[in-house]
mmCIF file of C-alpha atoms in Angstrom:
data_model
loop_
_atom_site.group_PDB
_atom_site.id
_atom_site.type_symbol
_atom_site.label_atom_id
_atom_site.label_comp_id
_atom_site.label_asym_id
_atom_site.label_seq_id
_atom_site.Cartn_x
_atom_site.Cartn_y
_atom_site.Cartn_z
ATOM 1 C CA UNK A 17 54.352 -42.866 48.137
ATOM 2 C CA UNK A 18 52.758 -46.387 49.376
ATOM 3 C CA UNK A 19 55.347 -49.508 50.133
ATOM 4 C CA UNK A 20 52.684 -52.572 49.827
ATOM 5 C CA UNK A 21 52.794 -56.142 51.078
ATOM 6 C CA UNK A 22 50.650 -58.672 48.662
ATOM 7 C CA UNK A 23 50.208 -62.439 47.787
ATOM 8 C CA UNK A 24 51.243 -63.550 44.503
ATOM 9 C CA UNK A 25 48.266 -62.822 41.888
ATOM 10 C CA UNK A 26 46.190 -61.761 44.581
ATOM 11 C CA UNK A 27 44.254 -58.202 45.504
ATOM 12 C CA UNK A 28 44.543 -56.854 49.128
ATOM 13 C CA UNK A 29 47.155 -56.329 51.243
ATOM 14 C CA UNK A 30 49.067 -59.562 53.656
ATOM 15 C CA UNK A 31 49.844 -59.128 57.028
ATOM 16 C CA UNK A 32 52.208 -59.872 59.264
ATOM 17 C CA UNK A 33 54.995 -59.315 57.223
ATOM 18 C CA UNK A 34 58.283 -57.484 58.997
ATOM 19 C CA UNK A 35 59.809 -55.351 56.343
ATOM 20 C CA UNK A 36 62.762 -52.566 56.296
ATOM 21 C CA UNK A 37 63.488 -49.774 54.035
ATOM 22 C CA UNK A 38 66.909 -48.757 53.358
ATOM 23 C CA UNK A 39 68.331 -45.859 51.509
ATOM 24 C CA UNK A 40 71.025 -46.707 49.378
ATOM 25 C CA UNK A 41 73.909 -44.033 48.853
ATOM 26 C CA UNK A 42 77.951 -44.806 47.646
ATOM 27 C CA UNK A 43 77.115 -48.103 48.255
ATOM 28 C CA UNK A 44 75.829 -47.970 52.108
ATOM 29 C CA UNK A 45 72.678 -48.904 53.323
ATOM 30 C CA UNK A 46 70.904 -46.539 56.126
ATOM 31 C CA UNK A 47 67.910 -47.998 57.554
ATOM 32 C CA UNK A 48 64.682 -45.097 57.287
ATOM 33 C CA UNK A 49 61.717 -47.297 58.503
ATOM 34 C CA UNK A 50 61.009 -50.807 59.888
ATOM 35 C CA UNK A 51 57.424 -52.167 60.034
ATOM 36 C CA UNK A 52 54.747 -55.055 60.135
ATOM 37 C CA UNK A 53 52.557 -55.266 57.166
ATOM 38 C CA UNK A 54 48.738 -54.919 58.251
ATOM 39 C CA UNK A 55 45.712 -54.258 56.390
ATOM 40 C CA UNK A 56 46.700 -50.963 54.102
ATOM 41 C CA UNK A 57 50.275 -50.247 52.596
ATOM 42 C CA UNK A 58 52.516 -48.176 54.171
ATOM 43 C CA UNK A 59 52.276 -43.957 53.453
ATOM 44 C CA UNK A 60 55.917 -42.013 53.157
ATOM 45 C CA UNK A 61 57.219 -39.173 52.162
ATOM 46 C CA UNK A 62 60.740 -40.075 49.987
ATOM 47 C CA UNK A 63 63.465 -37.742 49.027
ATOM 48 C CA UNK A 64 64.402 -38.508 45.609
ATOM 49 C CA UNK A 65 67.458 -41.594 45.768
ATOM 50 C CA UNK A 66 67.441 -44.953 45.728
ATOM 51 C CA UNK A 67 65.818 -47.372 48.006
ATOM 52 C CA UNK A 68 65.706 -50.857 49.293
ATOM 53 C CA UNK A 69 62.675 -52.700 50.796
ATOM 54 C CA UNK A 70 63.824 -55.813 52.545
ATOM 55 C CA UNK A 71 61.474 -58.544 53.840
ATOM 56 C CA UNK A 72 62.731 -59.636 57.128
ATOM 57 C CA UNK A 73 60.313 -62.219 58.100
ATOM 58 C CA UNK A 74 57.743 -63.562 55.500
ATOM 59 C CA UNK A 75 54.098 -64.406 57.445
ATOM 60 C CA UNK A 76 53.459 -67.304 58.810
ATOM 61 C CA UNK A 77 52.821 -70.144 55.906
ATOM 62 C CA UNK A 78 54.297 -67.639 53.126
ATOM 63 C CA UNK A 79 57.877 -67.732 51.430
ATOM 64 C CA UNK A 80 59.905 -64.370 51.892
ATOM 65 C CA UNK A 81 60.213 -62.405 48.892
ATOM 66 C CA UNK A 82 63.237 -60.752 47.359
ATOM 67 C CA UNK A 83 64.604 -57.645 48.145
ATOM 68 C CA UNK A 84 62.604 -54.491 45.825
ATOM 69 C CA UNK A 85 65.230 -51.860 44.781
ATOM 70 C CA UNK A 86 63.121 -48.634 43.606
ATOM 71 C CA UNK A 87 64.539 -45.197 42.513
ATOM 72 C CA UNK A 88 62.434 -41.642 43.766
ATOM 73 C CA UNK A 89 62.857 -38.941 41.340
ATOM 74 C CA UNK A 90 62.766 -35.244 41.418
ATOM 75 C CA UNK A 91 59.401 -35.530 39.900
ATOM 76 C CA UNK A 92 58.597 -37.512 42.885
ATOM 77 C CA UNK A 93 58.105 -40.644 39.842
ATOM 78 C CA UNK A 94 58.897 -44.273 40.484
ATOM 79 C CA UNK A 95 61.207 -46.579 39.081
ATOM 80 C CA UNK A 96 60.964 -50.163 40.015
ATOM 81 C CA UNK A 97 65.088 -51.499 39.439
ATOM 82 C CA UNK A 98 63.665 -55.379 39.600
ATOM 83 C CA UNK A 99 65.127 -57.557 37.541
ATOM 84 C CA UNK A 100 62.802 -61.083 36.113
ATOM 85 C CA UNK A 101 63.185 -63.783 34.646
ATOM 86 C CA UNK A 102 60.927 -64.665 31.750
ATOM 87 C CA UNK A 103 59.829 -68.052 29.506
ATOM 88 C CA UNK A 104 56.977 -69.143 27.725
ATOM 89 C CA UNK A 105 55.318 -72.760 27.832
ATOM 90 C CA UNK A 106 54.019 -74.133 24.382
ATOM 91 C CA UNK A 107 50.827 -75.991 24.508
ATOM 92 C CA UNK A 108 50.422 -77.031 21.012
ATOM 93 C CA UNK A 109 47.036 -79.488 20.126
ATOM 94 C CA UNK A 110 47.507 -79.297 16.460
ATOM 95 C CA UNK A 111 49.277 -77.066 13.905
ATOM 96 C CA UNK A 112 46.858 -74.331 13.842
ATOM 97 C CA UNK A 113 46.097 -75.063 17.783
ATOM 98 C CA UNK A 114 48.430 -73.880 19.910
ATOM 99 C CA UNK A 115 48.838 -71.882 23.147
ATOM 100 C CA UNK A 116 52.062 -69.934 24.220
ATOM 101 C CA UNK A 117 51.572 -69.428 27.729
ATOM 102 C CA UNK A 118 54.321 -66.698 29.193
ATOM 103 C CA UNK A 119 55.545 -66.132 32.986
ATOM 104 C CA UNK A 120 57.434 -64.063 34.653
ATOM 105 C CA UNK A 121 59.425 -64.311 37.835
ATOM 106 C CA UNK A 122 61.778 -62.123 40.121
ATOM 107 C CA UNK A 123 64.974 -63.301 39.529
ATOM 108 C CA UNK A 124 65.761 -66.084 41.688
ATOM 109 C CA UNK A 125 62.369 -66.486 43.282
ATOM 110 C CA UNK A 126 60.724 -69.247 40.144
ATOM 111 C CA UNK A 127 57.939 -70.164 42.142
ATOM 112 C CA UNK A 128 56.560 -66.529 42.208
ATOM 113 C CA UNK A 129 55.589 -66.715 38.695
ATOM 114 C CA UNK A 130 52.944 -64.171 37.380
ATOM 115 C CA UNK A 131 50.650 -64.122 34.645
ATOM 116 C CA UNK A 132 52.146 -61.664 31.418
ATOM 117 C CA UNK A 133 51.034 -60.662 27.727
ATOM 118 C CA UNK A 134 53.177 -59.945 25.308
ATOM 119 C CA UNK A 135 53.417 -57.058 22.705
ATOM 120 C CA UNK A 136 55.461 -56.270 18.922
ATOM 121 C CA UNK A 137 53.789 -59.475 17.694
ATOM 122 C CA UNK A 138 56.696 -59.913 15.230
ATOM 123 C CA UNK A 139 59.476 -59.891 17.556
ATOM 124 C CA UNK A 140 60.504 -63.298 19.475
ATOM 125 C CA UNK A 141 58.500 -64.725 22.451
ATOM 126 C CA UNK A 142 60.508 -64.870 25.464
ATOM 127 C CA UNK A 143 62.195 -68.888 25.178
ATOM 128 C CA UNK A 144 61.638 -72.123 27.394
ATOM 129 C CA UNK A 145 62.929 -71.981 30.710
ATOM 130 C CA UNK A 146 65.558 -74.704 30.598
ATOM 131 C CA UNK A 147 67.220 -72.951 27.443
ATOM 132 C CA UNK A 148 70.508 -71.903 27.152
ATOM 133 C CA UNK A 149 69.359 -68.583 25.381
ATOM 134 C CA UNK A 150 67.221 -67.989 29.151
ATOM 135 C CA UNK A 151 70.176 -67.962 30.985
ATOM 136 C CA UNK A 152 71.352 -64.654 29.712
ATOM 137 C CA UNK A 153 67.976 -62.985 29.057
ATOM 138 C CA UNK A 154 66.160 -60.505 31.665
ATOM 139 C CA UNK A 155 63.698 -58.118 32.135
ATOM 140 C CA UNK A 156 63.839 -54.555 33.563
ATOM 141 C CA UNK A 157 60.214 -53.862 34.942
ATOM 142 C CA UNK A 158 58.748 -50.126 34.889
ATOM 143 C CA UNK A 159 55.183 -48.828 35.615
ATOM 144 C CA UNK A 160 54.055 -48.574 31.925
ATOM 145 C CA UNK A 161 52.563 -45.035 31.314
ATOM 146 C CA UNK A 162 50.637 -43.934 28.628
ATOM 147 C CA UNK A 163 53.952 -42.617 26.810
ATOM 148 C CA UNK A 164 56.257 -45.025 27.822
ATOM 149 C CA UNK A 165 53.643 -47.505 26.364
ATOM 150 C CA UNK A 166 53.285 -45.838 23.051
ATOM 151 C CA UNK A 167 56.855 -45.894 22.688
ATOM 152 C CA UNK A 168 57.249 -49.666 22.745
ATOM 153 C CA UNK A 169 54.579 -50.776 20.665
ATOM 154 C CA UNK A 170 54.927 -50.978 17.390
ATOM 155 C CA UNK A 171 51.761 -50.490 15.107
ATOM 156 C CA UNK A 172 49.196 -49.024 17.853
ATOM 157 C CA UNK A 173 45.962 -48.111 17.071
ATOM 158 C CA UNK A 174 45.348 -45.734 19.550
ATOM 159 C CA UNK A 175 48.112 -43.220 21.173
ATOM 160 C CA UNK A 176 49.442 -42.506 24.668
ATOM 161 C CA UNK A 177 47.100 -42.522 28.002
ATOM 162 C CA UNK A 178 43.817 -44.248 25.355
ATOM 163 C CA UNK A 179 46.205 -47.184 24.532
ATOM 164 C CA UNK A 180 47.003 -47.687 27.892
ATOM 165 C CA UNK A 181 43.385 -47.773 29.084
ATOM 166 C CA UNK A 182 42.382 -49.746 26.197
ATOM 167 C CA UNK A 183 44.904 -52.763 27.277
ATOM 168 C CA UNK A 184 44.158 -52.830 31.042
ATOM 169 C CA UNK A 185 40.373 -52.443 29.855
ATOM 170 C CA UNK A 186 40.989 -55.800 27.751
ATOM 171 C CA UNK A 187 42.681 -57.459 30.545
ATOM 172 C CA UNK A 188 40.135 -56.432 33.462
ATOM 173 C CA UNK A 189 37.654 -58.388 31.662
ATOM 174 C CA UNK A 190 39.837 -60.963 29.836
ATOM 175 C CA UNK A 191 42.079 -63.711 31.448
ATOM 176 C CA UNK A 192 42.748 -63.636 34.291
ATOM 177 C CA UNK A 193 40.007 -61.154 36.224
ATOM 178 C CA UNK A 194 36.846 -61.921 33.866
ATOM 179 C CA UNK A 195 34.824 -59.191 35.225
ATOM 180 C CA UNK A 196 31.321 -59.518 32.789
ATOM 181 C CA UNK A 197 31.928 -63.876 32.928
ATOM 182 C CA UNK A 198 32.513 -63.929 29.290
ATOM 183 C CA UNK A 199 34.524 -67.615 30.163
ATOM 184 C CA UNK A 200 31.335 -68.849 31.885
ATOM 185 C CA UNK A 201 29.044 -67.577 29.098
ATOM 186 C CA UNK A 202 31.033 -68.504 26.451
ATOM 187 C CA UNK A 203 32.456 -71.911 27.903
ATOM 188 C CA UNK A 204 36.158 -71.336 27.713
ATOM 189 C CA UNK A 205 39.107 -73.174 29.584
ATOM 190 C CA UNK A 206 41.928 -71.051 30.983
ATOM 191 C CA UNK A 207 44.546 -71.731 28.046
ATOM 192 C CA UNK A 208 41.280 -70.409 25.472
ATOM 193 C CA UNK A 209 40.389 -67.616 27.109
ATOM 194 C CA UNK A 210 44.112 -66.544 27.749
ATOM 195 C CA UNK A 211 44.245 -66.582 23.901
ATOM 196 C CA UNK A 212 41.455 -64.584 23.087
ATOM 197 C CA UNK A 213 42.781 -61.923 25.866
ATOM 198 C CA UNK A 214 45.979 -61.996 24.373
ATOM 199 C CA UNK A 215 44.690 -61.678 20.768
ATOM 200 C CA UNK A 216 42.571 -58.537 21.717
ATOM 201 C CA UNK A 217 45.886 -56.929 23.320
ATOM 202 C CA UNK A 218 47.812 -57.190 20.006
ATOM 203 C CA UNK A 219 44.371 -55.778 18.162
ATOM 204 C CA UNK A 220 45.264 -52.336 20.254
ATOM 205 C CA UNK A 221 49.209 -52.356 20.186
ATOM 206 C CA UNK A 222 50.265 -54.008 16.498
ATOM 207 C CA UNK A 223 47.350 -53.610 14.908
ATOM 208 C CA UNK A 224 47.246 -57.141 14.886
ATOM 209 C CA UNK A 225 44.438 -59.533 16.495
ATOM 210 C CA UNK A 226 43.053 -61.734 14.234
ATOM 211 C CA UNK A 227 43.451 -60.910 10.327
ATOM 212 C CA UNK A 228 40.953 -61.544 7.285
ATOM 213 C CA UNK A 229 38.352 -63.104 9.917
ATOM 214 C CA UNK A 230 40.389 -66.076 10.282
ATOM 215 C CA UNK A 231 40.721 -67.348 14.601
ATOM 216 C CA UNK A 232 42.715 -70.666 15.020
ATOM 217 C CA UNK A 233 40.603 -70.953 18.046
ATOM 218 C CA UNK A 234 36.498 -72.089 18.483
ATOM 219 C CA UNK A 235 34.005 -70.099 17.082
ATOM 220 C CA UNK A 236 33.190 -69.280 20.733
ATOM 221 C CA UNK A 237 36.601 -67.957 21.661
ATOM 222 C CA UNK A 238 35.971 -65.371 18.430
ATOM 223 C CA UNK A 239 33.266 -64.423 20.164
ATOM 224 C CA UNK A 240 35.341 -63.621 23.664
ATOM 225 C CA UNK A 241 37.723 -62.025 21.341
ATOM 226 C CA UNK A 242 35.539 -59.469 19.172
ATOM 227 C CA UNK A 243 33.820 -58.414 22.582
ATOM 228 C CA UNK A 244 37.214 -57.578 24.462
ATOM 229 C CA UNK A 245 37.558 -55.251 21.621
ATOM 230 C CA UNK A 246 34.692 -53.335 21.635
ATOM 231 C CA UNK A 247 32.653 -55.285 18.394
ATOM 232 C CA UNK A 248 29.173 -56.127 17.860
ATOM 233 C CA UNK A 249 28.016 -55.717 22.013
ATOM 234 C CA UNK A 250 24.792 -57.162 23.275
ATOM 235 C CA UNK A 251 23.140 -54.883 26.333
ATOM 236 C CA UNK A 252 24.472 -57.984 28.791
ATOM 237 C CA UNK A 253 27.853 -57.736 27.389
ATOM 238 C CA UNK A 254 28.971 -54.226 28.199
ATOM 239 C CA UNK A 255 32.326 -54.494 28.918
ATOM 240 C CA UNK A 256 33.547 -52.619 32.626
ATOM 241 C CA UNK A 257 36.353 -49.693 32.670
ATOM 242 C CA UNK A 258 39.387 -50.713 34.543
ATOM 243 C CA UNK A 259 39.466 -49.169 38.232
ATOM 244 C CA UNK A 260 41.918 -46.171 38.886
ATOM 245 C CA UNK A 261 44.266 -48.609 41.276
ATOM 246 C CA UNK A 262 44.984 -50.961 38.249
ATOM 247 C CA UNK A 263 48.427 -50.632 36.994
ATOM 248 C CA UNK A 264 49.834 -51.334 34.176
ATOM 249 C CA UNK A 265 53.910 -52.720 34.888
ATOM 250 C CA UNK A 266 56.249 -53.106 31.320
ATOM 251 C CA UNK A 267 58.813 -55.570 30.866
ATOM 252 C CA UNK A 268 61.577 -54.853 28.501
ATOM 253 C CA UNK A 269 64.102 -57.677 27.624
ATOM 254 C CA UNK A 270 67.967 -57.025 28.138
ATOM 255 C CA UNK A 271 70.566 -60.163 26.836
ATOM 256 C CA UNK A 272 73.808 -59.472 27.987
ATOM 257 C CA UNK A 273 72.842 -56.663 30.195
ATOM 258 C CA UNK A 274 72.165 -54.689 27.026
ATOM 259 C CA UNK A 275 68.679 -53.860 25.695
ATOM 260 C CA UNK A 276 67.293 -56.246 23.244
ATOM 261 C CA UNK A 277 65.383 -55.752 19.983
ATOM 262 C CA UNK A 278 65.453 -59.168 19.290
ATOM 263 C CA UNK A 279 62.354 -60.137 22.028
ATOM 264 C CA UNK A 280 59.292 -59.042 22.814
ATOM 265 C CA UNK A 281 57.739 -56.201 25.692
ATOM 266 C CA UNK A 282 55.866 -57.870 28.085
ATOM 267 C CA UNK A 283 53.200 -56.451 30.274
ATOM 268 C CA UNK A 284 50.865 -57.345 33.622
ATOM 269 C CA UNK A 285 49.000 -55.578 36.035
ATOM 270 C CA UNK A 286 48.717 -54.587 39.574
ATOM 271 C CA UNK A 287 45.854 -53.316 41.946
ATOM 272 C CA UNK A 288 48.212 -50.693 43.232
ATOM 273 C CA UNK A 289 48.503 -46.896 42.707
ATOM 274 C CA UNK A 290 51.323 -45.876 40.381
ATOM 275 C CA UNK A 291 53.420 -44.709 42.963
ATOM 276 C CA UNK A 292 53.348 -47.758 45.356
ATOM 277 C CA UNK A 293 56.288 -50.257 45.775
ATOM 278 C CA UNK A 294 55.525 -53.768 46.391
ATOM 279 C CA UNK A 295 56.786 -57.187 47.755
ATOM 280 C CA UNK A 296 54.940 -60.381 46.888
ATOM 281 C CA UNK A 297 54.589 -63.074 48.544
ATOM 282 C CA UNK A 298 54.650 -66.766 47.718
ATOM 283 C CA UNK A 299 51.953 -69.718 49.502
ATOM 284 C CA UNK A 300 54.220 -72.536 50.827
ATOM 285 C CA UNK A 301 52.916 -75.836 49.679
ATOM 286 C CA UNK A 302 50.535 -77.267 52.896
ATOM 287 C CA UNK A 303 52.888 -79.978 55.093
ATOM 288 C CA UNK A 304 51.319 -83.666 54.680
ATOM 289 C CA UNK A 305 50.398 -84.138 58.451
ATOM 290 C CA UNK A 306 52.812 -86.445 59.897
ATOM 291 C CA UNK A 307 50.890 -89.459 61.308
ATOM 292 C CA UNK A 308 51.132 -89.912 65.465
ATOM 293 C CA UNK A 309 53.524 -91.379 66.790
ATOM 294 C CA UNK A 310 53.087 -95.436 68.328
ATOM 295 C CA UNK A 311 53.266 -94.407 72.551
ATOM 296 C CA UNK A 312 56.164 -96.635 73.527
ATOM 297 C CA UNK A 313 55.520 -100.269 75.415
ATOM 298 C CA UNK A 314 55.776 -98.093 78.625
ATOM 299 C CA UNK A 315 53.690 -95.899 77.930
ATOM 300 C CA UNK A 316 50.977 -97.852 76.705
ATOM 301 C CA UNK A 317 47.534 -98.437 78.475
ATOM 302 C CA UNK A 318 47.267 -101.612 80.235
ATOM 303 C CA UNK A 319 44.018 -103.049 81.273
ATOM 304 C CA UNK A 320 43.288 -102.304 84.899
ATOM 305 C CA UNK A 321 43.474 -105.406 87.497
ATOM 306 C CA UNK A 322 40.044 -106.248 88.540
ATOM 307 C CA UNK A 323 39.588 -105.285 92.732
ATOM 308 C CA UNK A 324 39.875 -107.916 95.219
ATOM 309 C CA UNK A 325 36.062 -108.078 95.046
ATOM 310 C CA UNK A 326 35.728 -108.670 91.882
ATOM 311 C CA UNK A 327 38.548 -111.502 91.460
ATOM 312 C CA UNK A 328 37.180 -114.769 90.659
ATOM 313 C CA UNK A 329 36.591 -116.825 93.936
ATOM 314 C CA UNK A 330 37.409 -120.061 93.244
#
């Protein structure tokens, strides 16, 4: 398996990054590996158990990241034990113009927030940040295979592995990676295009997408919409097939430590195999530069005496 060292919402691997692994048995941790990040994750061979990856020191100008917890099984499989937080930001212009914009964040790290769609259109979105409701709600995280996907939509229109492609193929050209410029062509802000992306992923997993021709967004958005699903295609509009390394990551809602049916799945992506760990790493904000300091009275130039020779005679 691959442990991997990114930036937040970036692709590529950060360096400079000194990381542990520990193996986690009864309770004790026993260090296997320590490391620097460089330009490629790092290649092991795991027993099946359960594993910690620690950052020690986060690269220069970056904000360590949690500790990843991962379990190895027999099949040599993945699970990622990561608990996030989750909460959605309403935008709303008018009553039929609205955008609900959802995050997601490792517990206790909020300013490593990432990008997520939602799926089971009918079920609740994931609540505002500063609710009460929020405090209790999390989310269990899981590489999202073609099964394990099927299983937690609710009114798919395609089954197993072609779902699964489907989505990420909606994504890799949707919000935020825009591979074919349909947000250039089509003249679409962030919030718009995030819409018709998310739109096109409930057209695949609830059947859902927009109904009887009617879009609450611009006639233009439409447009972004019916091409992320595969309708009406010019020649300069062929949409691209998501690379192999894209990764689809499920996030299922627990209140109360138990699973809930009340709230929505959630889902991202990842430019990772499916059997890599990762830790992410947040920018810190750039330092104002502090202006110079005043030299003291002592140490301040003073204007040379003129020579002898050059004294006024009088």
């Amino acid at each position: 398996m691959k442990l991997s060292k990114t930036e937040v919402n970036k692709m590529g691997e950060l360096s400079g990054a000194k990381l542990k692994l520990f193996k986690v048995e009864d309770g004790k941790e026993t260090e296997v590996k320590n490391w620097e990040s460089g330009n490629s994750p790092l290649e092991l061979s795991l027993e099946p158990g359960t594993y910690k990856m620690v950052e020690e020191e986060a690269p220069k100008g970056y904000k360590a990241s949690e500790p990843v917890e991962f379990t190895v099984k027999e099949d040599n499989s993945v699970n990622i034990d990561s608990v996030f937080k989750a909460y959605t930001n309403q935008i709303i212009k008018s009553s039929i113009d609205r955008y609900d914009l959802i995050y997601v964040y490792p517990k206790g790290d909020s300013n490593n927030k990432t990008v997520v769609y939602c799926f089971n259109a009918k079920k609740q979105l994931p609540p505002k940040e500063d609710s009460v409701i929020n405090k209790k709600l999390e989310y269990f995280a899981e590489y999202g295979t073609g099964k394990l996907f099927e299983e937690k939509a609710s009114r798919e229109v395609l089954k197993g592995e072609d779902l699964k492609e489907a989505v990420l193929k909606v994504i890799y050209n949707g919000y935020p990676h825009n591979k074919v410029g349909l947000q250039e062509k089509y003249g679409l802000s962030d919030n718009e295009f995030r819409r018709a992306t998310q739109q096109a992923i409930w057209y695949f997993t609830d059947s859902g997408g927009v109904v009887n021709n009617r879009y609450e967004g611009s006639l233009n958005e439409k447009r972004a919409y019916e091409i992320l699903i595969g309708k009406g295609l010019d020649i300069d509009e062929s949409l691209k097939k998501a690379p192999s390394n894209m990764t689809l990551y499920l996030y299922t809602p627990y209140e109360n430590k138990s699973k809930s049916e009340y709230y929505q799945n959630l889902l991202s992506t990842r430019f990772i195999d499916p059997v890599t760990v990762i830790l992410e790493n947040t920018k810190l904000q750039d330092q104002t530069n502090p202006k110079p300091e005043e030299p003291k009275d002592s140490e301040k130039e003073k204007p040379e005496e003129p020579k002898d020779s050059e004294k006024e005679k009088p």
